[in-house]
CSV table of C-alpha atoms in Angstrom, one decimal:
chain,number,residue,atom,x,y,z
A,1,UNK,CA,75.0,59.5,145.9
A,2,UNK,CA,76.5,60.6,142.9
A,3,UNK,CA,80.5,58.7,142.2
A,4,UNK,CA,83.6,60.4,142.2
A,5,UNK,CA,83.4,59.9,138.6
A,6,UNK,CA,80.2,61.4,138.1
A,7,UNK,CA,81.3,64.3,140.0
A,8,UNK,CA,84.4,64.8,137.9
A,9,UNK,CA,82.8,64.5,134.5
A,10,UNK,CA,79.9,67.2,136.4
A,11,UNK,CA,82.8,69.4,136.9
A,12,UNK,CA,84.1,69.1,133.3
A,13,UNK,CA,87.5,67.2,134.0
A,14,UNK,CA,86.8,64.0,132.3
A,15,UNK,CA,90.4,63.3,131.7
A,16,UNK,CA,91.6,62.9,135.3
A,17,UNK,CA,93.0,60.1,136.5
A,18,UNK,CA,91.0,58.4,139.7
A,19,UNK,CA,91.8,55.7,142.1
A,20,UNK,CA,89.0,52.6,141.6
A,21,UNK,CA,87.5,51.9,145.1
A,22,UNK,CA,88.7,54.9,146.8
A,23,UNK,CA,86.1,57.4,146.3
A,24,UNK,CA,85.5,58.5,149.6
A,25,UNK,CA,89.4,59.1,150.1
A,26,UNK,CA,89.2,61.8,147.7
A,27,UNK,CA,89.2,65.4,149.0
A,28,UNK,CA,89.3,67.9,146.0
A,29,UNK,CA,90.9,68.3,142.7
A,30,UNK,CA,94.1,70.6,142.7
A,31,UNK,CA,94.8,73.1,140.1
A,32,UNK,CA,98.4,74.4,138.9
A,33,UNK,CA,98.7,76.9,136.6
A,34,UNK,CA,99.8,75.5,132.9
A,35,UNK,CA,99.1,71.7,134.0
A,36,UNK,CA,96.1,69.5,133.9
A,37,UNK,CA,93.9,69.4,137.4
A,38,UNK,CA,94.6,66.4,139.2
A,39,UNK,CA,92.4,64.6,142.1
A,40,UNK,CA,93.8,65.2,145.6
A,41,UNK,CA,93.4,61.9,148.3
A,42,UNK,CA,93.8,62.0,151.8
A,43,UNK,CA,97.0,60.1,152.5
A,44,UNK,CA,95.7,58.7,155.6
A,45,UNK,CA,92.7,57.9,154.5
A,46,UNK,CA,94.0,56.0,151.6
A,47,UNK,CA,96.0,53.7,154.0
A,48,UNK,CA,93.2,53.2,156.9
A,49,UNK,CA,91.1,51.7,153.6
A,50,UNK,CA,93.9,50.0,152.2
A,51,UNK,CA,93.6,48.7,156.0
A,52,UNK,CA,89.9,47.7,155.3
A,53,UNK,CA,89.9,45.7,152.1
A,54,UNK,CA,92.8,43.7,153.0
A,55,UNK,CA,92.1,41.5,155.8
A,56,UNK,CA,95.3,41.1,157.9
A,57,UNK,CA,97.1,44.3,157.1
A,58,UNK,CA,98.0,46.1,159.5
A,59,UNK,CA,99.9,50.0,159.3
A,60,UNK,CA,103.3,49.4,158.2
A,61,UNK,CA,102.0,46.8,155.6
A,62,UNK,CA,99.4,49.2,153.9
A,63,UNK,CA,101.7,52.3,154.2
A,64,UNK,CA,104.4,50.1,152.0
A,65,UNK,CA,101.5,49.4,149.6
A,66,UNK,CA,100.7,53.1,149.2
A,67,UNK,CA,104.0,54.3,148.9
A,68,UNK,CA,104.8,51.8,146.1
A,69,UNK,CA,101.1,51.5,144.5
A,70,UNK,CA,99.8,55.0,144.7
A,71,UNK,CA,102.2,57.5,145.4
A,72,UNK,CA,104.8,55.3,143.3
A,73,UNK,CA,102.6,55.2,140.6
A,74,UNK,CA,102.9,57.5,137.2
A,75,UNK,CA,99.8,57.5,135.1
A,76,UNK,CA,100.5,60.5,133.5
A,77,UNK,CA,99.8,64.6,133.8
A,78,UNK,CA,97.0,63.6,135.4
A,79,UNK,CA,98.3,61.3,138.2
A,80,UNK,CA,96.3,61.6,141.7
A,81,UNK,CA,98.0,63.7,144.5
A,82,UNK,CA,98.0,62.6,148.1
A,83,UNK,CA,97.7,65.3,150.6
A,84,UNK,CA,99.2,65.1,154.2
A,85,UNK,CA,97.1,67.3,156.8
A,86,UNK,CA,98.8,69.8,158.9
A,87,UNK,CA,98.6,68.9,162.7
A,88,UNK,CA,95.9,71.0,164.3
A,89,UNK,CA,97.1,73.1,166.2
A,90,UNK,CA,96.2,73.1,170.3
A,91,UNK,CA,95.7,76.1,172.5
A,92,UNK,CA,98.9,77.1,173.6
């Protein structure tokens, strides 16, 4: 299976930035008009694997981490984006 890496530099956009061990977190690349593309994570996703490679973290612990780490975090133009999913919506 190819890396998110491999699949950026397939796609062209070898100058985005990506997150190291967080691959499977990422859910598209995001493009806005007159700005470099960006990668697009899955906010929870990020924390439940934040979760899994630290042993003892719970929720609150690995949301701090995010919010400081990753969404706190300026790398440039090309800077990951985090996405929060709508809440489906039920029959009503």
């Amino acid at each position: 299976m190819a890396s998110l890496s491999d699949k950026i530099v397939e796609m062209g956009l070898d100058n985005v930035c990506i997150m190291d061990g967080f691959d499977e977190c990422a859910v598209g690349v995001l493009e806005r008009f007159g700005m470099e593309p960006i990668v697009i994570y899955d906010k929870a996703k990020v924390i439940d694997k934040i979760m899994e490679i630290s042993p003892g973290c719970d929720w609150i612990s690995a949301n701090e981490h995010y919010e400081f780490n990753q969404l706190g975090g300026w790398h440039g133009e090309t800077t990951p984006g985090f996405i929060i999913k709508l809440p489906s919506r039920g029959t009503d």
